[in-house]
PDB file of C-alpha atoms in Angstrom:
ATOM      1  CA  MET S 125     -12.483  43.801  19.397  1.00  0.00           C
ATOM      2  CA  ILE S 126      -9.284  41.981  18.463  1.00  0.00           C
ATOM      3  CA  LYS S 127      -9.021  40.492  21.968  1.00  0.00           C
ATOM      4  CA  MET S 128     -12.598  39.185  21.730  1.00  0.00           C
ATOM      5  CA  GLU S 129     -11.830  37.564  18.365  1.00  0.00           C
ATOM      6  CA  ARG S 130      -8.711  35.913  19.791  1.00  0.00           C
ATOM      7  CA  LYS S 131     -10.699  34.560  22.735  1.00  0.00           C
ATOM      8  CA  THR S 132     -13.341  33.197  20.378  1.00  0.00           C
ATOM      9  CA  VAL S 133     -10.744  31.447  18.207  1.00  0.00           C
ATOM     10  CA  ALA S 134      -8.976  29.991  21.259  1.00  0.00           C
ATOM     11  CA  GLY S 135     -12.304  28.761  22.623  1.00  0.00           C
ATOM     12  CA  ASN S 136     -13.171  27.090  19.321  1.00  0.00           C
ATOM     13  CA  ILE S 137      -9.794  25.359  19.243  1.00  0.00           C
ATOM     14  CA  ARG S 138     -10.252  24.043  22.788  1.00  0.00           C
ATOM     15  CA  ASN S 139     -13.749  22.823  21.945  1.00  0.00           C
ATOM     16  CA  ALA S 140     -12.439  21.042  18.858  1.00  0.00           C
ATOM     17  CA  GLU S 141      -9.678  19.383  20.893  1.00  0.00           C
ATOM     18  CA  ARG S 142     -12.169  18.253  23.534  1.00  0.00           C
ATOM     19  CA  SER S 143     -14.451  16.833  20.855  1.00  0.00           C
ATOM     20  CA  ARG S 144     -11.564  14.957  19.237  1.00  0.00           C
ATOM     21  CA  GLU S 145     -10.636  13.492  22.623  1.00  0.00           C
ATOM     22  CA  LYS S 146     -14.225  12.404  23.242  1.00  0.00           C
ATOM     23  CA  PHE S 147     -14.292  10.521  19.937  1.00  0.00           C
ATOM     24  CA  LEU S 148     -10.936   8.850  20.652  1.00  0.00           C
ATOM     25  CA  ASP S 149     -12.078   7.922  24.158  1.00  0.00           C
ATOM     26  CA  ALA S 150     -15.264   6.485  22.662  1.00  0.00           C
ATOM     27  CA  VAL S 151     -13.247   4.294  20.294  1.00  0.00           C
ATOM     28  CA  ALA S 152     -11.129   3.059  23.220  1.00  0.00           C
ATOM     29  CA  LYS S 153     -14.241   2.278  25.260  1.00  0.00           C
ATOM     30  CA  ILE S 154     -15.890   0.341  22.428  1.00  0.00           C
ATOM     31  CA  VAL S 155     -12.727  -1.633  21.660  1.00  0.00           C
ATOM     32  CA  SER S 156     -12.287  -2.526  25.340  1.00  0.00           C
ATOM     33  CA  GLU S 157     -15.889  -3.600  25.835  1.00  0.00           C
ATOM     34  CA  SER S 158     -16.939  -5.014  22.465  1.00  0.00           C
ATOM     35  CA  GLY S 159     -13.934  -5.249  20.157  1.00  0.00           C
ATOM     36  CA  PHE S 160     -13.171  -3.676  16.803  1.00  0.00           C
ATOM     37  CA  ALA S 161     -16.133  -5.307  15.103  1.00  0.00           C
ATOM     38  CA  ALA S 162     -18.421  -2.964  17.045  1.00  0.00           C
ATOM     39  CA  LEU S 163     -16.797   0.197  15.701  1.00  0.00           C
ATOM     40  CA  GLY S 164     -19.075   2.254  13.487  1.00  0.00           C
ATOM     41  CA  ILE S 165     -19.804   5.918  12.899  1.00  0.00           C
ATOM     42  CA  ASN S 166     -23.178   5.859  14.633  1.00  0.00           C
ATOM     43  CA  HIS S 167     -22.006   3.815  17.608  1.00  0.00           C
ATOM     44  CA  ILE S 168     -18.908   5.954  18.175  1.00  0.00           C
ATOM     45  CA  ALA S 169     -20.928   9.155  17.983  1.00  0.00           C
ATOM     46  CA  GLU S 170     -23.480   7.758  20.427  1.00  0.00           C
ATOM     47  CA  VAL S 171     -20.828   6.754  22.976  1.00  0.00           C
ATOM     48  CA  ALA S 172     -19.035  10.094  22.567  1.00  0.00           C
ATOM     49  CA  GLY S 173     -22.312  12.002  22.958  1.00  0.00           C
ATOM     50  CA  LEU S 174     -21.588  14.053  19.832  1.00  0.00           C
ATOM     51  CA  GLY S 175     -22.977  14.347  16.325  1.00  0.00           C
ATOM     52  CA  LYS S 176     -21.590  11.859  13.815  1.00  0.00           C
ATOM     53  CA  LYS S 177     -20.904  14.614  11.280  1.00  0.00           C
ATOM     54  CA  MET S 178     -18.208  15.891  13.623  1.00  0.00           C
ATOM     55  CA  ILE S 179     -16.189  12.713  12.980  1.00  0.00           C
ATOM     56  CA  TYR S 180     -15.864  13.774   9.344  1.00  0.00           C
ATOM     57  CA  THR S 181     -15.098  17.346  10.384  1.00  0.00           C
ATOM     58  CA  TYR S 182     -12.301  16.506  12.823  1.00  0.00           C
ATOM     59  CA  PHE S 183     -10.873  13.311  11.334  1.00  0.00           C
ATOM     60  CA  GLY S 184     -12.118  12.970   7.766  1.00  0.00           C
ATOM     61  CA  GLY S 185     -13.948   9.698   8.360  1.00  0.00           C
ATOM     62  CA  LEU S 186     -14.078   6.468  10.337  1.00  0.00           C
ATOM     63  CA  GLU S 187     -10.827   5.041   8.960  1.00  0.00           C
ATOM     64  CA  GLU S 188      -8.897   8.186   9.835  1.00  0.00           C
ATOM     65  CA  LEU S 189     -10.359   8.207  13.351  1.00  0.00           C
ATOM     66  CA  ILE S 190      -9.300   4.603  13.878  1.00  0.00           C
ATOM     67  CA  GLU S 191      -5.843   5.408  12.509  1.00  0.00           C
ATOM     68  CA  GLU S 192      -5.451   8.236  15.033  1.00  0.00           C
ATOM     69  CA  TYR S 193      -6.533   5.893  17.814  1.00  0.00           C
ATOM     70  CA  LEU S 194      -3.994   3.276  16.703  1.00  0.00           C
ATOM     71  CA  LYS S 195      -1.202   5.853  16.668  1.00  0.00           C
ATOM     72  CA  ARG S 196      -1.846   6.549  20.335  1.00  0.00           C
ATOM     73  CA  GLN S 197      -1.648   2.867  21.235  1.00  0.00           C
ATOM     74  CA  ASP S 198       1.514   2.073  19.279  1.00  0.00           C
ATOM     75  CA  PHE S 199       4.586   1.609  21.486  1.00  0.00           C
ATOM     76  CA  TRP S 200       7.025   2.010  18.584  1.00  0.00           C
ATOM     77  CA  GLN S 201       5.429   5.272  17.485  1.00  0.00           C
ATOM     78  CA  GLY S 202       6.588   6.839  20.745  1.00  0.00           C
ATOM     79  CA  VAL S 203      10.023   5.231  20.540  1.00  0.00           C
ATOM     80  CA  GLY S 204      10.499   6.408  16.978  1.00  0.00           C
ATOM     81  CA  GLU S 205       9.766  10.002  17.933  1.00  0.00           C
ATOM     82  CA  GLN S 206      12.409  10.069  20.666  1.00  0.00           C
ATOM     83  CA  ALA S 207      15.736  11.711  19.948  1.00  0.00           C
ATOM     84  CA  LEU S 208      18.561   9.198  19.724  1.00  0.00           C
ATOM     85  CA  PRO S 209      22.001  10.048  21.153  1.00  0.00           C
ATOM     86  CA  ASP S 210      24.507  11.187  18.535  1.00  0.00           C
ATOM     87  CA  THR S 211      27.101   8.725  19.772  1.00  0.00           C
ATOM     88  CA  MET S 212      26.904   5.514  21.788  1.00  0.00           C
ATOM     89  CA  LYS S 213      30.055   3.826  22.965  1.00  0.00           C
ATOM     90  CA  ASP S 214      28.202   0.538  23.435  1.00  0.00           C
ATOM     91  CA  GLY S 215      26.599   0.570  19.976  1.00  0.00           C
ATOM     92  CA  GLY S 216      23.151   0.932  21.498  1.00  0.00           C
ATOM     93  CA  ARG S 217      23.431  -2.172  23.677  1.00  0.00           C
ATOM     94  CA  ASN S 218      21.815  -0.673  26.782  1.00  0.00           C
ATOM     95  CA  LEU S 219      19.166   1.154  24.779  1.00  0.00           C
ATOM     96  CA  SER S 220      18.299  -1.994  22.805  1.00  0.00           C
ATOM     97  CA  ARG S 221      17.917  -3.947  26.035  1.00  0.00           C
ATOM     98  CA  GLU S 222      15.755  -1.229  27.591  1.00  0.00           C
ATOM     99  CA  MET S 223      13.506  -1.012  24.523  1.00  0.00           C
ATOM    100  CA  VAL S 224      12.948  -4.779  24.422  1.00  0.00           C
ATOM    101  CA  LEU S 225      12.089  -4.887  28.129  1.00  0.00           C
ATOM    102  CA  GLU S 226       9.846  -1.816  27.995  1.00  0.00           C
ATOM    103  CA  HIS S 227       8.056  -3.267  24.970  1.00  0.00           C
ATOM    104  CA  PHE S 228       7.455  -6.574  26.763  1.00  0.00           C
ATOM    105  CA  ASP S 229       6.003  -4.710  29.764  1.00  0.00           C
ATOM    106  CA  TYR S 230       3.929  -2.331  27.615  1.00  0.00           C
ATOM    107  CA  VAL S 231       2.172  -5.131  25.742  1.00  0.00           C
ATOM    108  CA  ASN S 232       1.462  -6.899  29.030  1.00  0.00           C
ATOM    109  CA  ARG S 233      -0.121  -3.809  30.627  1.00  0.00           C
ATOM    110  CA  ASN S 234      -2.069  -2.598  27.615  1.00  0.00           C
ATOM    111  CA  ARG S 235      -5.082  -4.837  27.098  1.00  0.00           C
ATOM    112  CA  GLU S 236      -6.349  -2.552  24.341  1.00  0.00           C
ATOM    113  CA  PHE S 237      -3.140  -2.991  22.378  1.00  0.00           C
ATOM    114  CA  GLN S 238      -3.392  -6.758  22.766  1.00  0.00           C
ATOM    115  CA  LYS S 239      -6.798  -6.626  21.096  1.00  0.00           C
ATOM    116  CA  ILE S 240      -5.332  -4.417  18.376  1.00  0.00           C
ATOM    117  CA  LEU S 241      -2.669  -7.042  17.666  1.00  0.00           C
ATOM    118  CA  ILE S 242      -5.218  -9.837  17.346  1.00  0.00           C
ATOM    119  CA  TRP S 243      -7.638  -7.833  15.252  1.00  0.00           C
ATOM    120  CA  GLY S 244      -4.871  -6.478  13.055  1.00  0.00           C
ATOM    121  CA  LEU S 245      -3.894 -10.009  12.024  1.00  0.00           C
ATOM    122  CA  ALA S 246      -7.461 -10.855  11.020  1.00  0.00           C
ATOM    123  CA  ASP S 247      -8.579  -7.563   9.480  1.00  0.00           C
ATOM    124  CA  GLY S 248      -7.450  -5.975   6.231  1.00  0.00           C
ATOM    125  CA  ARG S 249      -8.191  -2.388   7.261  1.00  0.00           C
ATOM    126  CA  PRO S 250      -5.798   0.155   5.733  1.00  0.00           C
ATOM    127  CA  SER S 251      -5.303   1.643   9.215  1.00  0.00           C
ATOM    128  CA  PHE S 252      -3.760  -1.627  10.453  1.00  0.00           C
ATOM    129  CA  ARG S 253      -1.397  -1.789   7.476  1.00  0.00           C
ATOM    130  CA  GLN S 254      -0.430   1.821   8.114  1.00  0.00           C
ATOM    131  CA  MET S 255       0.268   0.990  11.758  1.00  0.00           C
ATOM    132  CA  SER S 256       2.607  -1.811  10.643  1.00  0.00           C
ATOM    133  CA  GLU S 257       4.335   0.577   8.256  1.00  0.00           C
ATOM    134  CA  ARG S 258       4.822   3.119  11.037  1.00  0.00           C
ATOM    135  CA  MET S 259       6.336   0.411  13.241  1.00  0.00           C
ATOM    136  CA  GLU S 260       8.745  -0.469  10.441  1.00  0.00           C
ATOM    137  CA  ASP S 261       9.646   3.188   9.914  1.00  0.00           C
ATOM    138  CA  SER S 262      10.423   3.590  13.622  1.00  0.00           C
ATOM    139  CA  GLY S 263      12.485   0.406  13.629  1.00  0.00           C
ATOM    140  CA  GLU S 264      14.350   1.441  10.497  1.00  0.00           C
ATOM    141  CA  ARG S 265      15.328   4.727  12.107  1.00  0.00           C
ATOM    142  CA  ILE S 266      16.654   2.950  15.202  1.00  0.00           C
ATOM    143  CA  PHE S 267      18.515   0.271  13.244  1.00  0.00           C
ATOM    144  CA  GLY S 268      19.896   2.699  10.688  1.00  0.00           C
ATOM    145  CA  GLN S 269      21.184   5.262  13.178  1.00  0.00           C
ATOM    146  CA  MET S 270      22.137   3.066  16.093  1.00  0.00           C
ATOM    147  CA  THR S 271      22.790  -0.636  15.557  1.00  0.00           C
ATOM    148  CA  ASP S 272      23.599  -1.061  11.839  1.00  0.00           C
ATOM    149  CA  PRO S 273      26.785   1.047  12.066  1.00  0.00           C
ATOM    150  CA  PHE S 274      27.910  -0.932  15.117  1.00  0.00           C
ATOM    151  CA  PHE S 275      27.295  -4.434  13.730  1.00  0.00           C
ATOM    152  CA  GLY S 276      28.433  -3.679  10.173  1.00  0.00           C
ATOM    153  CA  GLU S 277      28.227  -6.828   8.038  1.00  0.00           C
ATOM    154  CA  ASN S 278      26.336  -8.582  10.840  1.00  0.00           C
ATOM    155  CA  ALA S 279      23.659  -5.882  11.028  1.00  0.00           C
ATOM    156  CA  ARG S 280      21.064  -8.077   9.309  1.00  0.00           C
ATOM    157  CA  LYS S 281      21.706 -10.863  11.816  1.00  0.00           C
ATOM    158  CA  PHE S 282      21.033  -8.503  14.710  1.00  0.00           C
ATOM    159  CA  ARG S 283      17.831  -7.328  13.014  1.00  0.00           C
ATOM    160  CA  ALA S 284      16.744 -10.958  12.800  1.00  0.00           C
ATOM    161  CA  VAL S 285      17.435 -11.448  16.506  1.00  0.00           C
ATOM    162  CA  MET S 286      15.350  -8.372  17.339  1.00  0.00           C
ATOM    163  CA  ALA S 287      12.524  -9.610  15.117  1.00  0.00           C
ATOM    164  CA  VAL S 288      12.413 -12.871  17.065  1.00  0.00           C
ATOM    165  CA  LEU S 289      12.535 -11.081  20.446  1.00  0.00           C
ATOM    166  CA  ILE S 290       9.787  -8.598  19.590  1.00  0.00           C
ATOM    167  CA  ALA S 291       7.527 -11.202  17.963  1.00  0.00           C
ATOM    168  CA  GLY S 292       8.097 -13.484  20.952  1.00  0.00           C
ATOM    169  CA  SER S 293       7.115 -10.691  23.320  1.00  0.00           C
ATOM    170  CA  TYR S 294       3.884 -10.183  21.402  1.00  0.00           C
ATOM    171  CA  TYR S 295       2.962 -13.855  21.478  1.00  0.00           C
ATOM    172  CA  LEU S 296       3.955 -14.574  25.073  1.00  0.00           C
ATOM    173  CA  ASN S 297       1.884 -11.642  26.306  1.00  0.00           C
ATOM    174  CA  LEU S 298      -1.127 -12.696  24.259  1.00  0.00           C
ATOM    175  CA  HIS S 299      -0.750 -16.291  25.415  1.00  0.00           C
ATOM    176  CA  GLY S 300      -0.568 -15.213  29.048  1.00  0.00           C
ATOM    177  CA  SER S 301      -3.547 -12.871  28.803  1.00  0.00           C
ATOM    178  CA  PHE S 302      -5.953 -14.926  26.713  1.00  0.00           C
ATOM    179  CA  ASN S 303      -4.890 -18.490  27.465  1.00  0.00           C
ATOM    180  CA  GLY S 304      -3.373 -18.237  30.909  1.00  0.00           C
ATOM    181  CA  ALA S 305      -1.654 -21.616  30.654  1.00  0.00           C
ATOM    182  CA  PRO S 306       2.110 -21.972  31.297  1.00  0.00           C
ATOM    183  CA  PHE S 307       4.449 -21.698  28.311  1.00  0.00           C
ATOM    184  CA  CYS S 308       7.489 -24.003  28.464  1.00  0.00           C
ATOM    185  CA  GLY S 309       6.618 -24.458  32.125  1.00  0.00           C
ATOM    186  CA  ILE S 310       6.746 -20.704  32.834  1.00  0.00           C
ATOM    187  CA  ASP S 311       3.706 -19.036  34.379  1.00  0.00           C
ATOM    188  CA  LEU S 312       3.365 -15.862  32.319  1.00  0.00           C
ATOM    189  CA  THR S 313       0.686 -14.509  34.631  1.00  0.00           C
ATOM    190  CA  SER S 314       3.008 -14.446  37.660  1.00  0.00           C
ATOM    191  CA  ALA S 315       5.623 -11.830  38.545  1.00  0.00           C
ATOM    192  CA  SER S 316       8.289 -14.528  38.889  1.00  0.00           C
ATOM    193  CA  GLY S 317       7.472 -15.999  35.486  1.00  0.00           C
ATOM    194  CA  ARG S 318       7.599 -12.623  33.780  1.00  0.00           C
ATOM    195  CA  LYS S 319      10.912 -11.901  35.484  1.00  0.00           C
ATOM    196  CA  GLU S 320      12.331 -15.088  33.977  1.00  0.00           C
ATOM    197  CA  ILE S 321      11.254 -13.953  30.508  1.00  0.00           C
ATOM    198  CA  GLU S 322      12.729 -10.484  31.076  1.00  0.00           C
ATOM    199  CA  GLU S 323      16.037 -12.018  32.127  1.00  0.00           C
ATOM    200  CA  ALA S 324      16.020 -14.174  29.006  1.00  0.00           C
ATOM    201  CA  LEU S 325      15.324 -11.143  26.788  1.00  0.00           C
ATOM    202  CA  SER S 326      18.203  -9.239  28.385  1.00  0.00           C
ATOM    203  CA  LEU S 327      20.483 -12.255  27.994  1.00  0.00           C
ATOM    204  CA  MET S 328      19.724 -12.608  24.287  1.00  0.00           C
ATOM    205  CA  VAL S 329      20.365  -8.925  23.594  1.00  0.00           C
ATOM    206  CA  ASP S 330      23.661  -9.020  25.516  1.00  0.00           C
ATOM    207  CA  GLN S 331      24.823 -12.229  23.865  1.00  0.00           C
ATOM    208  CA  SER S 332      24.023 -10.799  20.440  1.00  0.00           C
ATOM    209  CA  TYR S 333      26.317  -7.864  21.144  1.00  0.00           C
ATOM    210  CA  GLU S 334      29.034 -10.217  22.322  1.00  0.00           C
ATOM    211  CA  ALA S 335      28.731 -12.864  19.619  1.00  0.00           C
ATOM    212  CA  LEU S 336      27.986 -10.923  16.415  1.00  0.00           C
TER     213      LEU S 336
END
């Protein structure tokens, strides 16, 4: 009897997880095909092939579902959850360079996230503000544990450099994807052009560590 009850509970949990995934996949599909403006309880439920009441059961509502979707798309959410080394002889130089380059590549490859960036600037949804706050929390953890101790009184200057690099990565990727025109004579849609940007990003991180 106990074994049967355990099997039933396990089956219910798996069903709930599958249903949650279907709703999240439906949100991704709608965003990719029609944009955030098309997101609605009825539409999401229809695409997922599930009852709309289940959105409230598993997520609490539309805003919470969108927030969960955004968490999965956020590059810095994953970075912030990674364990940082206790000590770094280079003050996080290599890790900073790797993060900047991986971020540049991630935004380029993730068309959904590009749409999130654009929509987030134009929409006042609480879920977008919460995404920005999570990004800041992840960044604060990295700066506080890794680079601030290394740079000391110049820590704020390094933060400013990183702000410029990350914001530049966002814009250059959006410009390349939605405009397609060269930027400062660099073809952002070509492998050679992107390599030039990556080399510039690496150079600026390295020079910051040498100059500050």
